[in-house]
Amino acid sequence: MFSQSAEFSQQYLQRLGGATDEMRAVVERFDASARAEQLPPDTAIAKLKASADTLAARQGRNAEINQQRYRELAAQYRTMLGSAPVMRPFELLQAPDWPLVKRTGDDYRPAIPTTGDGVLFALFGFIVGWGCGASAHGAVSIRRRRRRRQAALERNA
């Protein structure tokens, strides 16, 4: 499971990059349309939102939402890309984009870790798993020994 966190964060990062690129294209198209009308994008949005035409007003709200979404995606992408690969699963946990996490999970394919961070997570997961397994085995063994001792004491009594 630990080794797969590195792979999941890698697949999430790829999907995040694609979503960021697509939102950038949407925002840039709107900005180009605003500039063609000699308007700054914020002014164009305000003009659309204030329109009596409900379709134009809705388009203004959508443009505002698209700009905000692009800023959020771009910020998370820069943060994850700028962090060390071994830290990316933790970056993902700090502020996940839940729709992207769900879609990444829907398309996720486990992989054998071959990167340094993947191997490190696999090793850590092995150690934790081994420790838990050894602890469970030890607890069961102690319980068996107690039962045997108890049974022996009862037979001797």
Coordinates of N, CA and C in Angstrom, one line a residue:
M1 N 0.8 -1.2 0.0 CA 0.0 0.0 0.0 C 0.9 1.3 0.0
F2 N 1.9 1.3 0.8 CA 2.8 2.4 0.8 C 3.5 2.7 -0.5
S3 N 3.9 1.6 -1.2 CA 4.6 1.8 -2.4 C 3.6 2.4 -3.5
Q4 N 2.3 2.1 -3.3 CA 1.4 2.6 -4.3 C 1.0 4.0 -4.1
S5 N 1.3 4.6 -2.9 CA 1.0 6.0 -2.6 C 1.9 6.9 -3.5
A6 N 3.1 6.4 -3.8 CA 4.0 7.2 -4.7 C 3.4 7.1 -6.1
E7 N 3.0 5.9 -6.5 CA 2.4 5.8 -7.9 C 1.1 6.6 -8.0
F8 N 0.2 6.5 -7.0 CA -1.0 7.3 -7.0 C -0.7 8.8 -7.2
S9 N 0.2 9.3 -6.3 CA 0.5 10.7 -6.4 C 1.1 11.1 -7.8
Q10 N 1.8 10.2 -8.4 CA 2.3 10.5 -9.7 C 1.2 10.5 -10.7
Q11 N 0.3 9.6 -10.7 CA -0.8 9.6 -11.6 C -1.7 10.8 -11.3
Y12 N -1.9 11.2 -10.1 CA -2.7 12.4 -9.7 C -2.0 13.6 -10.3
L13 N -0.7 13.7 -10.1 CA 0.1 14.8 -10.6 C -0.1 15.0 -12.2
Q14 N -0.1 13.9 -12.9 CA -0.3 13.9 -14.3 C -1.7 14.4 -14.7
R15 N -2.6 13.9 -13.9 CA -4.0 14.4 -14.2 C -4.2 15.8 -13.8
L16 N -3.6 16.3 -12.7 CA -3.6 17.7 -12.3 C -3.0 18.6 -13.3
G17 N -1.9 18.1 -13.9 CA -1.2 18.9 -15.0 C -2.1 19.0 -16.2
G18 N -2.8 18.0 -16.6 CA -3.7 18.0 -17.7 C -4.9 19.0 -17.4
A19 N -5.4 18.9 -16.2 CA -6.6 19.8 -15.8 C -6.1 21.2 -15.8
T20 N -4.9 21.5 -15.3 CA -4.4 22.8 -15.3 C -4.2 23.4 -16.7
D21 N -3.6 22.6 -17.6 CA -3.5 23.0 -19.0 C -4.8 23.3 -19.6
E22 N -5.8 22.5 -19.4 CA -7.1 22.7 -20.0 C -7.8 24.0 -19.5
M23 N -7.7 24.2 -18.2 CA -8.3 25.4 -17.6 C -7.5 26.6 -18.1
R24 N -6.2 26.5 -18.3 CA -5.5 27.7 -18.8 C -6.0 28.0 -20.2
A25 N -6.2 27.0 -21.0 CA -6.7 27.3 -22.4 C -8.1 28.0 -22.3
V26 N -9.0 27.6 -21.4 CA -10.3 28.2 -21.3 C -10.2 29.6 -20.8
V27 N -9.3 29.9 -19.8 CA -9.1 31.2 -19.3 C -8.5 32.1 -20.4
E28 N -7.5 31.6 -21.1 CA -6.8 32.4 -22.1 C -7.8 32.7 -23.2
R29 N -8.7 31.8 -23.6 CA -9.7 32.1 -24.6 C -10.6 33.3 -24.2
F30 N -11.0 33.2 -22.9 CA -11.8 34.3 -22.4 C -11.1 35.6 -22.4
D31 N -9.8 35.6 -21.9 CA -9.0 36.8 -21.8 C -8.8 37.4 -23.2
A32 N -8.6 36.5 -24.2 CA -8.4 37.0 -25.6 C -9.6 37.7 -26.1
S33 N -10.8 37.1 -25.8 CA -12.1 37.7 -26.2 C -12.3 39.1 -25.5
A34 N -11.9 39.2 -24.3 CA -12.0 40.4 -23.5 C -11.1 41.5 -24.1
R35 N -9.9 41.1 -24.4 CA -8.9 42.0 -25.0 C -9.4 42.5 -26.4
A36 N -10.0 41.6 -27.2 CA -10.5 41.9 -28.5 C -11.6 43.0 -28.4
E37 N -12.2 43.1 -27.2 CA -13.2 44.2 -27.0 C -12.6 45.3 -26.2
Q38 N -11.2 45.3 -26.1 CA -10.5 46.3 -25.3 C -10.9 46.4 -23.9
L39 N -11.2 45.3 -23.3 CA -11.6 45.2 -21.9 C -10.6 44.3 -21.1
P40 N -10.2 44.7 -19.9 CA -9.5 43.8 -19.0 C -10.4 42.6 -18.6
P41 N -9.9 41.5 -18.4 CA -10.8 40.3 -18.1 C -11.7 40.5 -17.0
D42 N -11.3 41.2 -15.9 CA -12.2 41.4 -14.7 C -13.3 42.3 -15.1
T43 N -13.1 43.3 -15.9 CA -14.1 44.2 -16.4 C -15.1 43.5 -17.3
A44 N -14.6 42.6 -18.1 CA -15.5 41.8 -19.0 C -16.4 40.9 -18.2
I45 N -15.8 40.3 -17.2 CA -16.6 39.4 -16.3 C -17.7 40.3 -15.6
A46 N -17.3 41.4 -15.1 CA -18.3 42.3 -14.4 C -19.4 42.7 -15.3
K47 N -19.0 43.0 -16.5 CA -20.0 43.5 -17.5 C -21.0 42.3 -17.9
L48 N -20.4 41.1 -18.0 CA -21.3 40.0 -18.3 C -22.2 39.7 -17.1
K49 N -21.7 39.7 -15.9 CA -22.5 39.4 -14.8 C -23.6 40.4 -14.5
A50 N -23.4 41.6 -14.9 CA -24.4 42.7 -14.7 C -25.4 42.8 -15.9
S51 N -25.2 41.9 -16.9 CA -26.1 41.9 -18.0 C -27.5 41.5 -17.6
A52 N -28.5 42.1 -18.3 CA -29.9 41.7 -18.1 C -30.2 40.4 -18.8
D53 N -29.4 40.0 -19.7 CA -29.5 38.8 -20.4 C -29.0 37.7 -19.5
T54 N -29.9 36.7 -19.1 CA -29.5 35.7 -18.1 C -28.4 34.8 -18.6
L55 N -28.4 34.5 -20.0 CA -27.3 33.7 -20.5 C -26.0 34.4 -20.4
A56 N -25.9 35.7 -20.7 CA -24.7 36.5 -20.6 C -24.3 36.5 -19.1
A57 N -25.2 36.8 -18.2 CA -24.9 36.8 -16.7 C -24.3 35.5 -16.3
R58 N -24.9 34.4 -16.7 CA -24.4 33.1 -16.3 C -23.0 32.9 -16.9
Q59 N -22.8 33.3 -18.1 CA -21.4 33.2 -18.7 C -20.4 34.0 -17.9
G60 N -20.8 35.1 -17.4 CA -19.9 35.9 -16.5 C -19.6 35.2 -15.2
R61 N -20.6 34.6 -14.6 CA -20.3 33.8 -13.4 C -19.4 32.6 -13.7
N62 N -19.7 31.9 -14.8 CA -18.8 30.8 -15.2 C -17.4 31.2 -15.5
A63 N -17.2 32.4 -16.2 CA -15.8 32.8 -16.4 C -15.1 33.1 -15.1
E64 N -15.8 33.7 -14.2 CA -15.2 34.0 -12.8 C -14.8 32.6 -12.1
I65 N -15.7 31.7 -12.2 CA -15.5 30.4 -11.6 C -14.3 29.7 -12.3
N66 N -14.2 29.8 -13.6 CA -13.1 29.2 -14.4 C -11.8 29.8 -14.0
Q67 N -11.7 31.1 -13.8 CA -10.5 31.8 -13.4 C -10.0 31.3 -12.0
Q68 N -11.0 31.2 -11.1 CA -10.7 30.8 -9.8 C -10.2 29.3 -9.8
R69 N -10.9 28.5 -10.5 CA -10.5 27.1 -10.6 C -9.1 27.0 -11.2
Y70 N -8.8 27.7 -12.2 CA -7.5 27.7 -12.8 C -6.4 28.1 -11.8
R71 N -6.6 29.2 -11.1 CA -5.7 29.6 -10.1 C -5.4 28.5 -9.0
E72 N -6.5 27.8 -8.6 CA -6.3 26.8 -7.6 C -5.5 25.6 -8.1
L73 N -5.9 25.2 -9.3 CA -5.2 24.0 -9.9 C -3.8 24.3 -10.2
A74 N -3.5 25.5 -10.7 CA -2.1 25.9 -11.0 C -1.3 26.0 -9.8
A75 N -1.8 26.5 -8.7 CA -1.1 26.6 -7.4 C -0.8 25.2 -6.9
Q76 N -1.7 24.3 -6.9 CA -1.5 23.0 -6.4 C -0.5 22.2 -7.3
Y77 N -0.6 22.4 -8.6 CA 0.4 21.8 -9.5 C 1.8 22.3 -9.3
R78 N 2.0 23.6 -9.1 CA 3.3 24.1 -8.8 C 3.8 23.6 -7.5
T79 N 3.0 23.5 -6.5 CA 3.4 23.0 -5.2 C 3.8 21.6 -5.3
M80 N 3.0 20.8 -5.9 CA 3.4 19.3 -6.0 C 4.6 19.1 -6.9
L81 N 4.7 19.9 -8.0 CA 5.8 19.7 -8.9 C 7.1 20.2 -8.2
G82 N 7.0 21.2 -7.4 CA 8.2 21.8 -6.7 C 8.6 21.0 -5.5
S83 N 7.8 20.0 -5.1 CA 8.2 19.3 -3.9 C 9.0 18.0 -4.3
A84 N 9.8 17.5 -3.4 CA 10.5 16.2 -3.7 C 9.5 15.1 -4.0
P85 N 9.8 14.2 -4.9 CA 8.9 13.1 -5.2 C 8.4 12.3 -3.9
V86 N 9.3 12.2 -3.0 CA 9.0 11.4 -1.8 C 7.9 12.2 -0.9
M87 N 7.8 13.5 -1.1 CA 6.9 14.3 -0.3 C 5.6 14.5 -1.0
R88 N 5.4 14.1 -2.3 CA 4.2 14.3 -3.1 C 3.0 13.7 -2.5
P89 N 3.1 12.4 -2.0 CA 1.9 11.9 -1.3 C 1.4 12.7 -0.2
F90 N 2.3 13.3 0.6 CA 1.9 14.2 1.7 C 1.3 15.5 1.2
E91 N 1.9 16.0 0.1 CA 1.3 17.3 -0.5 C -0.1 17.0 -0.9
L92 N -0.3 15.8 -1.5 CA -1.7 15.5 -2.0 C -2.6 15.4 -0.8
L93 N -2.2 14.9 0.3 CA -3.1 14.8 1.5 C -3.4 16.1 2.1
Q94 N -2.5 17.1 1.9 CA -2.8 18.4 2.6 C -3.9 19.2 1.9
A95 N -4.1 19.1 0.6 CA -5.1 19.9 0.0 C -5.6 19.2 -1.3
P96 N -6.2 18.0 -1.2 CA -6.6 17.3 -2.4 C -7.7 18.0 -3.1
D97 N -7.7 17.9 -4.4 CA -8.8 18.3 -5.3 C -9.6 17.0 -5.4
W98 N -10.7 16.9 -4.7 CA -11.5 15.7 -4.6 C -12.0 15.2 -5.9
P99 N -12.5 16.0 -6.8 CA -12.9 15.5 -8.1 C -11.8 14.8 -8.8
L100 N -10.6 15.4 -8.7 CA -9.4 14.8 -9.4 C -9.0 13.5 -8.7
V101 N -9.0 13.5 -7.4 CA -8.7 12.3 -6.6 C -9.6 11.2 -7.0
K102 N -10.9 11.5 -7.1 CA -11.9 10.4 -7.5 C -11.6 9.9 -8.9
R103 N -11.4 10.8 -9.8 CA -11.1 10.4 -11.2 C -9.8 9.6 -11.3
T104 N -8.8 10.0 -10.6 CA -7.5 9.3 -10.5 C -7.7 7.9 -10.0
G105 N -8.5 7.8 -8.9 CA -8.8 6.5 -8.3 C -9.6 5.6 -9.3
D106 N -10.5 6.2 -10.0 CA -11.3 5.4 -11.0 C -10.4 4.8 -12.1
D107 N -9.4 5.5 -12.5 CA -8.5 5.1 -13.6 C -7.2 4.5 -13.1
Y108 N -7.0 4.4 -11.8 CA -5.7 4.1 -11.2 C -5.3 2.6 -11.5
R109 N -4.1 2.4 -11.9 CA -3.5 1.1 -12.2 C -2.3 1.0 -11.3
P110 N -2.3 0.0 -10.4 CA -1.1 -0.3 -9.5 C 0.1 -0.5 -10.4
A111 N 1.3 -0.2 -9.9 CA 2.5 -0.4 -10.6 C 3.6 -0.8 -9.6
I112 N 4.6 -1.5 -10.2 CA 5.7 -1.9 -9.4 C 6.6 -0.6 -9.2
P113 N 7.0 -0.3 -8.0 CA 7.8 0.9 -7.8 C 9.2 0.7 -8.4
T114 N 9.6 1.6 -9.3 CA 10.9 1.6 -9.8 C 11.7 2.9 -9.6
T115 N 11.0 3.9 -9.1 CA 11.6 5.2 -8.8 C 12.1 5.1 -7.4
G116 N 13.0 6.0 -7.0 CA 13.6 6.0 -5.7 C 12.6 6.2 -4.6
D117 N 11.6 7.1 -4.9 CA 10.6 7.4 -3.8 C 9.7 6.2 -3.7
G118 N 9.4 5.5 -4.9 CA 8.5 4.3 -4.8 C 9.1 3.2 -4.0
V119 N 10.4 3.0 -4.3 CA 11.2 1.9 -3.5 C 11.2 2.3 -2.1
L120 N 11.4 3.6 -1.7 CA 11.5 4.0 -0.3 C 10.2 3.7 0.4
F121 N 9.1 4.1 -0.3 CA 7.7 3.8 0.3 C 7.5 2.3 0.4
A122 N 7.9 1.5 -0.6 CA 7.7 0.1 -0.5 C 8.5 -0.5 0.6
L123 N 9.7 0.0 0.8 CA 10.5 -0.5 2.0 C 9.9 -0.1 3.3
F124 N 9.4 1.1 3.4 CA 8.8 1.5 4.6 C 7.5 0.7 4.9
G125 N 6.7 0.5 3.8 CA 5.5 -0.4 4.0 C 5.8 -1.8 4.4
F126 N 6.9 -2.3 3.8 CA 7.4 -3.7 4.2 C 7.7 -3.7 5.7
I127 N 8.5 -2.7 6.1 CA 8.9 -2.7 7.6 C 7.7 -2.6 8.5
V128 N 6.8 -1.7 8.1 CA 5.6 -1.5 9.0 C 4.7 -2.8 8.9
G129 N 4.5 -3.4 7.8 CA 3.8 -4.6 7.6 C 4.4 -5.8 8.4
W130 N 5.7 -5.9 8.3 CA 6.5 -6.9 9.0 C 6.3 -6.7 10.5
G131 N 6.5 -5.5 10.9 CA 6.3 -5.2 12.4 C 5.0 -5.6 12.9
C132 N 3.9 -5.2 12.1 CA 2.6 -5.5 12.5 C 2.3 -7.0 12.5
G133 N 2.8 -7.7 11.5 CA 2.7 -9.1 11.4 C 3.4 -9.8 12.5
A134 N 4.6 -9.4 12.8 CA 5.4 -10.0 13.9 C 4.7 -9.8 15.2
S135 N 4.2 -8.6 15.4 CA 3.5 -8.3 16.7 C 2.3 -9.2 16.8
A136 N 1.5 -9.3 15.7 CA 0.3 -10.2 15.8 C 0.7 -11.6 16.1
H137 N 1.8 -12.1 15.4 CA 2.2 -13.5 15.6 C 2.7 -13.7 17.0
G138 N 3.4 -12.7 17.5 CA 3.9 -12.7 18.9 C 2.7 -12.8 19.9
A139 N 1.7 -12.0 19.7 CA 0.6 -12.0 20.6 C -0.2 -13.3 20.6
V140 N -0.3 -13.9 19.4 CA -0.9 -15.2 19.3 C -0.1 -16.3 20.0
S141 N 1.2 -16.2 19.8 CA 2.1 -17.2 20.4 C 2.1 -17.1 21.9
I142 N 2.0 -15.9 22.4 CA 2.0 -15.7 23.9 C 0.6 -16.3 24.4
R143 N -0.4 -16.0 23.7 CA -1.7 -16.6 24.1 C -1.7 -18.1 24.1
R144 N -1.1 -18.7 23.1 CA -1.0 -20.2 23.1 C -0.2 -20.7 24.2
R145 N 0.9 -20.1 24.5 CA 1.7 -20.5 25.6 C 1.0 -20.4 26.9
R146 N 0.2 -19.4 27.1 CA -0.6 -19.2 28.4 C -1.6 -20.3 28.5
R147 N -2.3 -20.6 27.4 CA -3.3 -21.7 27.4 C -2.6 -23.0 27.7
R148 N -1.5 -23.3 27.1 CA -0.8 -24.6 27.4 C -0.4 -24.6 28.9
R149 N 0.2 -23.5 29.4 CA 0.6 -23.5 30.8 C -0.7 -23.7 31.7
Q150 N -1.7 -23.0 31.4 CA -3.0 -23.1 32.1 C -3.5 -24.5 32.1
A151 N -3.5 -25.2 30.9 CA -4.0 -26.5 30.8 C -3.0 -27.5 31.6
A152 N -1.7 -27.3 31.6 CA -0.8 -28.1 32.3 C -1.0 -28.0 33.8
L153 N -1.3 -26.7 34.3 CA -1.5 -26.5 35.7 C -2.8 -27.2 36.1
E154 N -3.8 -27.1 35.3 CA -5.1 -27.8 35.6 C -5.0 -29.3 35.6
R155 N -4.2 -29.9 34.7 CA -3.9 -31.3 34.7 C -3.2 -31.8 36.0
N156 N -2.2 -30.9 36.4 CA -1.4 -31.3 37.6 C -2.1 -31.0 38.9
A157 N -3.2 -30.3 38.9 CA -3.9 -29.9 40.1 C -4.9 -31.0 40.5

